[in-house]
């Protein structure tokens, strides 16, 4: 049994609140460690450390700040295997998938190595007689990030990389279910040359989050997690005068047009629906074939593929997917599947009773495939966040388009077609933030930005890309004149540039 505390001021700090939570191995159901849940005392210590280090860090020239990330990227690559092992052991995903989680965060660190260029400002010479005007972007001060369990490497790096590159100090509150990798990332940042106090990790639950949301010295909050909490964090942060970007849940559709290559579409659905046991905010959970024939052929192709999914612990390097994260998640997913059956959907592949020999207490759910799902059913409306793919049959393209358009969530969506006209129309009309054309999981690269629409996102600036530089800095505009003496006396009317 190992203990995970906090990382404050460049040092490991044991928890003092007396409150702890078990860390499970999802493949075996065993408790392997314990994480401390922070009290106000630990959060305050992190803020004090951040405060005392931030001004000097912001004054460090941007090339030097960038060099810390150059080193950090190298350390991530050097430590890839051990980071992936730690990640998989607490999360349950396969090792190769864990490496993808780390690499997608590493790419954001590579992006912010460009901070000298990214943070350059605007200047107008001669905005008026002898007047120059310039806008600069300065660090907000202390930022905080609250992250979900499903990407314990990538999402912390989405947040702390641009925040720190911009000259902020940062407090990370990772998911309490898989807290070891975030702490290791903070250690590696210090080894890469980051001054102590600039990146602090405070583990905890709602009480730590509420402490962040009401702390007067924290200026900006980034959140990724489920929609009810995203909505709460956004509202509470705003009420407390903080800027906030909060990303929530998803129900991502993939439309399969009659002209699509169905072998490609079926392969894409397998990876996007069942990879990481469906625990991705960009997972495809709804397939919408257009036309009866497309639907029948798609179900025919998918059925044997779902039946033969290889499910195993992260130590099985041939596994397609691992267990889900907790016993509660397993029970919740199974009860949603029950509700789909009761509501009249056809459960073509039933993974509810899946058991893995030698891992009977693991939180496994077998791959499930539903056909004839309709928009009124709970399995359609709710984010299941498990290995369950629902097929909703549409008669026409317009009927298919209408489904994601009317859905509460708007994170990602995809269309499979060979018709450029249909694809272009789809990309233009759809009210969803990230669109894939023959790409099932359209996660934008680090130099573009990531973010959904509707109930998948609250706030107006996305993760990474140039949006992140805007989010973690604020604008100051300076108007400057160097007059040689008083020439015209006082002016009492509103100054305008004549
Ligand atoms: P979660 O909402 O349960 O937890 C997210 C964070 O909020 C954690 O750090 C947790 O400690 C904290 N938290 C939990 N309950 C809280 C409360 N009542 N008050 C304050 N803070 C609280 O989410 P999760 O289960 O860890 O992650 C899965 C969810 O995250 C899914 O809904 C998934 O779609 C979503 N997600 C979204 C994106 C995106 O970019 N839109 C990316 C990844 C995950």
Coordinates of C-alpha atoms and ligand atoms in Angstrom, one line a residue:
X1 CA 0.0 0.0 0.0
X2 CA 1.5 3.3 -1.0
X3 CA 0.5 6.8 0.1
X4 CA -0.1 9.7 -2.2
X5 CA 0.0 13.2 -0.5
X6 CA 0.4 16.6 -2.1
X7 CA 3.2 18.4 -3.9
X8 CA 3.7 21.9 -2.6
X9 CA 6.6 24.3 -3.0
X10 CA 8.6 21.6 -4.9
X11 CA 8.3 19.0 -2.1
X12 CA 6.1 16.1 -1.2
X13 CA 3.8 16.9 1.6
X14 CA 1.8 14.3 3.6
X15 CA -1.8 15.1 4.1
X16 CA -2.9 16.6 7.5
X17 CA -6.6 16.6 7.1
X18 CA -6.9 13.0 8.3
X19 CA -9.2 12.3 5.3
X20 CA -8.1 9.7 2.8
X21 CA -9.5 7.8 -0.1
X22 CA -8.5 4.3 -1.4
X23 CA -6.8 4.0 -4.8
X24 CA -8.0 0.8 -6.5
X25 CA -6.5 -1.4 -9.2
X26 CA -9.5 -1.6 -11.5
X27 CA -8.3 -4.9 -13.0
X28 CA -8.3 -6.7 -9.7
X29 CA -10.5 -4.6 -7.4
X30 CA -7.7 -4.5 -4.9
X31 CA -6.9 -1.4 -2.9
X32 CA -3.3 -0.6 -3.8
X33 CA -2.8 2.8 -2.2
X34 CA -4.4 5.8 -0.5
X35 CA -4.6 9.4 -1.5
X36 CA -4.9 12.2 1.0
X37 CA -7.8 14.6 0.6
X38 CA -6.7 18.2 1.2
X39 CA -7.9 20.5 3.9
X40 CA -7.9 24.3 3.6
X41 CA -4.5 24.3 5.2
X42 CA -2.9 22.5 2.3
X43 CA -4.6 24.6 -0.3
X44 CA -3.5 27.8 1.5
X45 CA 0.1 26.5 1.7
X46 CA 0.0 25.9 -2.1
X47 CA -1.3 29.4 -2.7
X48 CA 1.3 31.0 -0.5
X49 CA 4.1 29.1 -2.3
X50 CA 2.6 30.1 -5.6
X51 CA 2.3 33.7 -4.6
X52 CA 5.9 34.0 -3.5
X53 CA 7.3 32.4 -6.7
X54 CA 5.0 33.8 -9.4
X55 CA 6.3 37.4 -9.9
X56 CA 9.9 36.3 -10.5
X57 CA 8.7 33.5 -12.8
X58 CA 6.6 35.9 -14.9
X59 CA 9.6 38.2 -15.1
X60 CA 11.8 35.4 -16.4
X61 CA 12.2 35.9 -20.1
X62 CA 10.0 33.7 -22.2
X63 CA 12.9 31.8 -23.9
X64 CA 14.0 30.6 -20.5
X65 CA 10.5 29.6 -19.6
X66 CA 10.4 27.7 -22.9
X67 CA 13.6 25.8 -22.0
X68 CA 12.0 24.3 -19.0
X69 CA 9.4 22.7 -21.3
X70 CA 12.2 21.5 -23.7
X71 CA 13.8 19.6 -20.9
X72 CA 10.4 18.4 -19.6
X73 CA 9.5 17.0 -23.0
X74 CA 12.8 15.1 -23.0
X75 CA 12.0 13.8 -19.4
X76 CA 8.5 12.7 -20.5
X77 CA 10.0 10.6 -23.3
X78 CA 12.8 9.2 -21.1
X79 CA 10.2 8.2 -18.5
X80 CA 7.4 7.1 -20.9
X81 CA 7.3 3.4 -19.8
X82 CA 7.2 4.0 -16.1
X83 CA 4.7 6.8 -16.4
X84 CA 2.4 4.6 -18.6
X85 CA 2.7 1.7 -16.1
X86 CA 1.7 4.0 -13.2
X87 CA -1.1 5.5 -15.2
X88 CA -2.5 2.1 -16.3
X89 CA -2.3 0.6 -12.9
X90 CA -4.6 3.2 -11.4
X91 CA -6.8 3.9 -14.4
X92 CA -7.1 0.4 -16.0
X93 CA -6.5 1.4 -19.6
X94 CA -3.9 -0.5 -21.7
X95 CA -0.3 0.5 -21.7
X96 CA -0.3 1.6 -25.3
X97 CA -3.4 3.7 -24.6
X98 CA -1.7 5.2 -21.6
X99 CA 1.2 6.2 -23.8
X100 CA -1.3 8.0 -26.1
X101 CA -2.6 9.9 -23.0
X102 CA 0.9 11.0 -22.1
X103 CA 1.9 11.9 -25.7
X104 CA -1.2 14.0 -26.3
X105 CA -0.2 16.1 -23.2
X106 CA 3.5 16.1 -24.2
X107 CA 2.4 17.7 -27.5
X108 CA 0.9 20.6 -25.6
X109 CA 4.3 21.1 -23.9
X110 CA 5.9 21.1 -27.3
X111 CA 3.5 23.7 -28.4
X112 CA 4.2 26.1 -25.5
X113 CA 7.9 25.9 -26.3
X114 CA 6.8 28.6 -28.8
X115 CA 5.8 30.9 -26.0
X116 CA 8.2 33.7 -27.0
X117 CA 6.4 33.9 -30.3
X118 CA 2.9 33.0 -28.9
X119 CA 2.9 35.8 -26.3
X120 CA 4.1 38.6 -28.6
X121 CA 1.8 41.6 -28.5
X122 CA 0.4 44.4 -30.6
X123 CA 1.8 47.8 -31.2
X124 CA 0.6 50.9 -33.1
X125 CA 3.1 53.5 -33.8
X126 CA 1.5 57.0 -34.2
X127 CA -1.9 56.1 -33.0
X128 CA -2.3 59.9 -32.6
X129 CA 0.1 62.9 -32.7
X130 CA 3.2 61.6 -31.0
X131 CA 1.1 58.8 -29.4
X132 CA 2.0 55.1 -29.5
X133 CA -0.4 52.5 -28.3
X134 CA 0.4 48.9 -27.4
X135 CA -1.4 45.9 -25.9
X136 CA 0.5 43.4 -23.8
X137 CA -0.7 40.1 -22.4
X138 CA 0.4 39.5 -18.8
X139 CA 0.0 36.4 -16.7
X140 CA -3.2 36.3 -14.6
X141 CA -1.2 35.3 -11.5
X142 CA -2.3 32.1 -9.9
X143 CA -4.3 29.7 -12.0
X144 CA -5.9 26.4 -10.9
X145 CA -6.9 23.2 -12.8
X146 CA -9.4 20.6 -11.8
X147 CA -9.1 17.4 -13.8
X148 CA -11.1 14.1 -14.4
X149 CA -9.9 10.5 -14.0
X150 CA -10.0 9.5 -17.6
X151 CA -6.8 11.4 -18.9
X152 CA -4.6 11.8 -15.8
X153 CA -1.6 12.9 -17.9
X154 CA -3.0 14.7 -20.9
X155 CA -5.6 16.9 -19.2
X156 CA -3.3 18.2 -16.4
X157 CA -0.8 19.1 -19.2
X158 CA -3.5 20.8 -21.3
X159 CA -3.8 23.2 -18.4
X160 CA -0.5 23.6 -16.6
X161 CA 1.7 23.8 -19.8
X162 CA 0.2 27.0 -21.2
X163 CA -0.6 28.5 -17.8
X164 CA 3.0 28.1 -16.6
X165 CA 4.6 29.1 -20.0
X166 CA 2.6 32.3 -19.8
X167 CA 4.2 33.1 -16.4
X168 CA 1.6 32.0 -14.0
X169 CA 1.9 29.8 -10.9
X170 CA -0.5 26.8 -11.0
X171 CA -2.4 24.7 -8.6
X172 CA -3.5 21.3 -9.9
X173 CA -6.3 19.4 -8.3
X174 CA -6.3 16.0 -10.1
X175 CA -8.9 13.3 -9.9
X176 CA -8.6 11.4 -6.6
X177 CA -9.1 8.1 -8.5
X178 CA -5.7 8.1 -10.3
X179 CA -3.5 10.8 -8.6
X180 CA 0.0 9.3 -9.0
X181 CA 0.9 10.5 -12.5
X182 CA 0.0 14.2 -11.9
X183 CA 2.4 14.2 -8.9
X184 CA 5.1 12.6 -11.0
X185 CA 4.6 15.2 -13.7
X186 CA 5.1 18.0 -11.1
X187 CA 8.3 16.3 -9.9
X188 CA 9.6 16.1 -13.5
X189 CA 8.8 19.8 -14.1
X190 CA 11.0 20.7 -11.0
X191 CA 13.8 18.4 -12.3
X192 CA 13.5 20.2 -15.7
X193 CA 14.3 23.5 -14.0
X194 CA 10.9 24.9 -12.9
X195 CA 11.2 27.0 -9.7
X196 CA 9.6 25.5 -6.6
X197 CA 6.1 26.9 -6.0
X198 CA 5.1 27.4 -9.7
X199 CA 3.5 24.0 -10.0
X200 CA 1.7 22.6 -6.9
X201 CA -0.5 19.5 -6.8
X202 CA -3.2 19.4 -4.1
X203 CA -5.1 16.2 -4.0
X204 CA -8.7 16.2 -2.8
X205 CA -12.4 16.1 -3.5
X206 CA -15.3 18.6 -3.5
X207 CA -13.9 20.4 -0.4
X208 CA -10.5 21.1 -2.2
X209 CA -12.5 22.3 -5.3
X210 CA -14.7 24.6 -3.2
X211 CA -11.5 26.0 -1.6
X212 CA -10.1 26.8 -5.0
X213 CA -13.3 28.4 -6.2
X214 CA -13.6 30.7 -3.3
X215 CA -9.9 31.5 -2.8
X216 CA -9.3 35.2 -3.4
X217 CA -5.8 34.8 -4.7
X218 CA -6.7 32.4 -7.5
X219 CA -7.7 34.3 -10.6
X220 CA -8.5 31.7 -13.2
X221 CA -9.9 28.1 -13.1
X222 CA -9.9 25.5 -15.8
X223 CA -12.1 22.4 -15.3
X224 CA -12.7 19.2 -17.1
X225 CA -15.1 16.6 -15.9
X226 CA -18.8 15.8 -16.0
X227 CA -21.4 18.4 -17.0
X228 CA -23.2 18.9 -13.6
X229 CA -19.8 19.6 -11.9
X230 CA -18.6 21.8 -14.9
X231 CA -21.8 23.9 -14.6
X232 CA -21.3 24.2 -10.9
X233 CA -17.6 25.1 -11.2
X234 CA -18.3 27.7 -13.9
X235 CA -21.1 29.4 -11.9
X236 CA -19.2 29.4 -8.6
X237 CA -15.9 30.6 -10.2
X238 CA -17.7 33.4 -12.0
X239 CA -19.6 34.5 -8.8
X240 CA -16.2 34.7 -7.1
X241 CA -14.8 37.0 -9.8
X242 CA -12.6 34.4 -11.6
X243 CA -12.4 33.6 -15.2
X244 CA -13.3 30.0 -15.9
X245 CA -13.3 27.5 -18.8
X246 CA -15.3 24.4 -17.9
X247 CA -15.6 21.3 -20.1
X248 CA -18.3 18.7 -19.5
X249 CA -19.6 15.4 -20.7
X250 CA -20.5 14.2 -24.2
X251 CA -22.6 12.0 -26.4
X252 CA -20.7 11.8 -29.7
X253 CA -22.5 10.6 -32.8
X254 CA -21.1 9.1 -36.0
X255 CA -23.2 9.4 -39.1
X256 CA -22.6 6.7 -41.7
X257 CA -23.9 7.6 -45.1
X258 CA -25.1 5.0 -47.6
X259 CA -22.0 5.7 -49.8
X260 CA -19.5 5.2 -46.9
X261 CA -16.9 2.4 -47.0
X262 CA -18.6 0.3 -44.4
X263 CA -15.5 -1.7 -43.5
X264 CA -13.7 1.5 -42.7
X265 CA -16.7 2.8 -40.8
X266 CA -17.0 -0.4 -38.7
X267 CA -13.3 -0.4 -37.8
X268 CA -13.5 3.3 -36.9
X269 CA -16.6 2.6 -34.6
X270 CA -14.8 -0.2 -32.9
X271 CA -11.8 1.9 -31.9
X272 CA -13.8 5.0 -31.1
X273 CA -16.6 3.2 -29.2
X274 CA -14.7 0.6 -27.2
X275 CA -11.1 2.0 -26.9
X276 CA -10.3 2.9 -23.3
X277 CA -13.6 1.0 -22.4
X278 CA -15.6 3.9 -23.8
X279 CA -14.2 6.2 -21.1
X280 CA -13.2 9.1 -23.4
X281 CA -15.1 12.3 -23.7
X282 CA -14.5 11.9 -27.5
X283 CA -15.7 8.3 -27.6
X284 CA -18.3 7.6 -30.2
X285 CA -21.3 6.2 -28.3
X286 CA -24.0 6.6 -31.0
X287 CA -23.8 5.3 -34.6
X288 CA -26.4 6.7 -37.0
X289 CA -26.5 4.7 -40.3
X290 CA -28.6 6.3 -43.0
X291 CA -31.0 3.9 -44.7
X292 CA -32.2 0.4 -43.7
X293 CA -29.6 -1.3 -45.9
X294 CA -26.7 0.6 -44.4
X295 CA -28.0 -0.1 -40.9
X296 CA -28.4 -3.9 -41.6
X297 CA -25.0 -4.2 -43.2
X298 CA -23.3 -2.2 -40.4
X299 CA -24.9 -4.3 -37.6
X300 CA -23.8 -7.5 -39.5
X301 CA -20.2 -6.2 -39.6
X302 CA -20.1 -4.9 -36.1
X303 CA -21.6 -7.9 -34.3
X304 CA -18.8 -10.4 -34.6
X305 CA -16.2 -7.6 -34.0
X306 CA -17.8 -6.6 -30.7
X307 CA -18.2 -10.2 -29.7
X308 CA -14.5 -10.9 -30.2
X309 CA -13.2 -7.8 -28.4
X310 CA -10.2 -8.8 -26.4
X311 CA -10.7 -7.5 -22.8
X312 CA -7.9 -7.8 -20.3
X313 CA -5.9 -6.1 -17.5
X314 CA -3.3 -3.5 -18.5
X315 CA -0.6 -6.1 -18.3
X316 CA -2.1 -8.0 -21.3
X317 CA -0.4 -6.2 -24.2
X318 CA -2.8 -7.7 -26.7
X319 CA -6.0 -6.4 -24.9
X320 CA -8.2 -4.0 -26.9
X321 CA -9.6 -2.5 -23.7
X322 CA -9.4 -2.9 -20.0
X323 CA -11.8 -2.6 -17.1
X324 CA -13.8 0.6 -16.2
X325 CA -12.5 2.8 -13.4
X326 CA -14.5 1.8 -10.3
X327 CA -17.1 -0.7 -9.0
X328 CA -19.6 2.2 -9.0
X329 CA -19.0 3.0 -12.6
X330 CA -19.4 -0.7 -13.5
X331 CA -22.7 -0.9 -11.6
X332 CA -23.9 2.4 -13.2
X333 CA -23.1 1.2 -16.7
X334 CA -24.8 -2.2 -16.2
X335 CA -27.9 -0.5 -14.9
X336 CA -28.1 1.8 -17.9
X337 CA -27.8 -1.2 -20.2
X338 CA -30.7 -2.9 -18.2
X339 CA -32.7 0.3 -18.8
X340 CA -32.0 0.2 -22.5
X341 CA -33.3 -3.4 -22.7
X342 CA -36.4 -2.5 -20.6
X343 CA -37.1 0.5 -22.9
X344 CA -37.2 -1.9 -25.9
X345 CA -33.8 -1.4 -27.6
X346 CA -32.3 -4.6 -29.1
X347 CA -29.2 -5.7 -27.2
X348 CA -27.4 -7.4 -30.1
X349 CA -24.2 -8.1 -28.1
X350 CA -24.6 -8.4 -24.3
X351 CA -21.4 -7.8 -22.3
X352 CA -23.1 -7.5 -18.8
X353 CA -22.0 -10.9 -17.6
X354 CA -18.5 -10.8 -18.9
X355 CA -16.0 -12.3 -16.4
X356 CA -12.3 -12.6 -16.8
X357 CA -10.7 -15.7 -15.3
X358 CA -8.3 -14.8 -12.5
X359 CA -9.7 -11.2 -12.4
X360 CA -13.2 -12.0 -11.1
X361 CA -13.2 -8.9 -8.8
X362 CA -12.0 -6.5 -11.6
X363 CA -14.4 -3.9 -12.9
X364 CA -14.9 -5.3 -16.3
X365 CA -17.8 -4.8 -18.6
X366 CA -17.9 -6.7 -21.9
X367 CA -18.5 -4.8 -25.1
X368 CA -22.3 -4.1 -25.7
X369 CA -24.0 -3.2 -28.9
X370 CA -27.6 -1.9 -29.1
X371 CA -29.7 -1.6 -32.2
X372 CA -33.0 0.2 -32.6
X373 CA -32.2 2.8 -30.0
X374 CA -34.5 5.9 -30.1
X375 CA -34.0 9.5 -28.9
X376 CA -36.5 9.1 -26.0
X377 CA -34.5 6.3 -24.3
X378 CA -32.2 7.0 -21.3
X379 CA -29.3 5.1 -23.0
X380 CA -29.5 7.7 -25.8
X381 CA -29.9 10.8 -23.6
X382 CA -27.3 9.9 -21.0
X383 CA -23.5 9.8 -21.3
X384 CA -22.9 6.1 -20.4
X385 CA -19.1 6.4 -20.3
X386 CA -18.6 2.7 -20.8
X387 CA -18.1 0.1 -23.7
X388 CA -21.6 0.5 -25.1
X389 CA -22.4 1.6 -28.6
X390 CA -26.0 2.5 -29.6
X391 CA -27.2 2.3 -33.1
X392 CA -30.0 4.8 -34.0
X393 CA -31.4 4.2 -37.5
X394 CA -32.2 7.2 -39.6
X395 CA -34.1 7.2 -42.9
X396 CA -32.4 10.3 -44.5
X397 CA -29.4 12.5 -44.1
X398 CA -31.6 15.3 -42.7
X399 CA -33.0 12.9 -40.0
X400 CA -29.5 11.8 -39.1
X401 CA -28.2 15.4 -38.9
X402 CA -31.1 16.3 -36.6
X403 CA -30.0 13.8 -33.9
X404 CA -26.7 15.4 -32.8
X405 CA -28.2 18.9 -33.5
X406 CA -30.9 18.3 -31.0
X407 CA -28.8 16.4 -28.4
X408 CA -27.9 18.2 -25.2
X409 CA -24.2 17.6 -25.7
X410 CA -22.0 19.1 -28.4
X411 CA -18.5 17.8 -27.9
X412 CA -17.5 15.8 -31.0
X413 CA -19.3 14.3 -34.0
X414 CA -18.2 12.5 -37.2
X415 CA -19.5 11.7 -40.6
X416 CA -18.4 8.8 -42.8
X417 CA -19.1 9.4 -46.5
X418 CA -17.4 9.6 -49.9
X419 CA -19.5 12.6 -50.8
X420 CA -17.6 15.9 -50.4
X421 CA -20.8 17.9 -50.8
X422 CA -22.6 16.1 -47.9
X423 CA -19.4 16.3 -45.7
X424 CA -19.1 20.0 -46.4
X425 CA -22.8 20.7 -45.6
X426 CA -22.5 18.6 -42.4
X427 CA -19.4 20.5 -41.1
X428 CA -21.0 23.8 -41.8
X429 CA -24.4 23.2 -40.3
X430 CA -23.7 21.0 -37.2
X431 CA -23.8 22.8 -33.8
X432 CA -20.9 20.8 -32.3
X433 CA -17.4 22.0 -31.4
X434 CA -15.2 19.3 -33.0
X435 CA -16.1 17.6 -36.3
X436 CA -14.5 14.6 -38.0
X437 CA -14.9 13.8 -41.7
X438 CA -14.0 10.2 -42.1
X439 CA -12.1 10.6 -38.7
X440 CA -13.9 9.0 -35.8
X441 CA -12.2 10.9 -32.9
X442 CA -11.5 14.4 -34.2
X443 CA -9.3 15.5 -31.3
X444 CA -7.5 18.7 -32.5
X445 CA -3.8 18.8 -32.2
X446 CA -2.1 21.0 -29.6
X447 CA -1.7 24.0 -31.9
X448 CA -5.4 24.1 -32.6
X449 CA -7.9 24.3 -29.8
X450 CA -10.0 21.7 -28.1
X451 CA -13.6 22.4 -26.9
X452 CA -17.2 21.4 -27.3
X453 CA -20.4 23.4 -27.6
X454 CA -23.8 23.3 -25.7
X455 CA -23.7 21.4 -22.4
X456 CA -20.2 20.1 -23.2
X457 CA -18.5 23.4 -22.4
X458 CA -19.1 26.5 -20.3
X459 CA -16.9 29.6 -21.0
X460 CA -15.6 31.1 -24.2
X461 CA -12.0 30.0 -24.6
X462 CA -10.8 26.5 -25.4
X463 CA -8.0 24.3 -24.2
X464 CA -4.6 24.6 -25.9
X465 CA -3.9 26.4 -29.2
X466 CA -3.8 30.2 -29.1
X467 CA -7.1 30.2 -27.1
X468 CA -5.1 28.9 -24.1
X469 CA -2.6 31.7 -24.3
X470 CA -5.5 34.2 -24.1
X471 CA -7.1 32.3 -21.3
X472 CA -4.0 32.3 -19.1
X473 CA -3.1 36.0 -19.7
X474 CA -5.0 39.3 -19.5
X475 CA -4.7 42.3 -21.7
X476 CA -3.2 45.6 -20.7
X477 CA -3.3 48.4 -23.2
X478 CA -0.8 51.3 -22.8
X479 CA -1.2 54.7 -24.5
X480 CA 2.0 56.6 -24.4
X481 CA 3.0 60.1 -25.4
X482 CA 6.3 62.0 -24.8
X483 CA 5.4 65.7 -25.2
X484 CA 8.1 68.2 -25.4
X485 CA 6.2 70.7 -23.2
X486 CA 2.7 72.0 -22.6
X487 CA 1.6 73.5 -26.0
X488 CA -2.1 73.7 -26.0
X489 CA -3.2 73.8 -22.4
X490 CA -5.8 71.6 -20.8
X491 CA -8.4 69.7 -22.9
X492 CA -11.8 69.2 -21.4
X493 CA -13.6 67.3 -24.1
X494 CA -13.3 63.5 -24.7
X495 CA -10.0 62.9 -26.5
X496 CA -10.4 61.5 -30.0
X497 CA -7.7 60.8 -32.6
X498 CA -8.3 63.6 -35.1
Ligands
LIG1 P1 -16.2 14.3 -12.3 O1 -17.0 15.4 -12.8 O2 -16.7 13.3 -11.4 O3 -14.8 14.8 -11.7 C1 -14.0 15.8 -12.3 C2 -13.3 16.6 -11.2 O4 -14.3 17.2 -10.4 C3 -12.5 15.7 -10.2 O5 -11.2 16.3 -10.0 C4 -13.3 15.6 -9.0 O6 -12.6 15.5 -7.8 C5 -14.1 16.9 -9.0 N1 -15.4 16.8 -8.4 C6 -16.2 15.7 -8.4 N2 -17.4 15.9 -7.8 C7 -17.3 17.2 -7.4 C8 -18.3 18.1 -6.7 N3 -19.5 17.7 -6.3 N4 -17.9 19.4 -6.5 C9 -16.7 19.8 -6.9 N5 -15.8 19.0 -7.5 C10 -16.1 17.8 -7.8 O7 -15.7 13.6 -13.7 P2 -14.9 12.2 -13.9 O8 -15.8 11.1 -13.6 O9 -13.6 12.3 -13.2 O10 -14.6 12.2 -15.4 C11 -15.5 11.8 -16.4 C12 -16.3 12.9 -17.0 O11 -15.4 13.9 -17.6 C13 -17.1 12.5 -18.2 O12 -18.4 13.1 -18.1 C14 -16.4 13.0 -19.4 O13 -17.1 13.2 -20.6 C15 -15.8 14.2 -18.9 N6 -14.6 14.6 -19.7 C16 -14.8 15.7 -20.5 C17 -13.8 16.1 -21.3 C18 -13.9 17.3 -22.2 O14 -12.9 17.8 -22.7 N7 -15.1 17.8 -22.5 C19 -12.6 15.5 -21.3 C20 -12.4 14.4 -20.4 C21 -13.5 14.0 -19.6

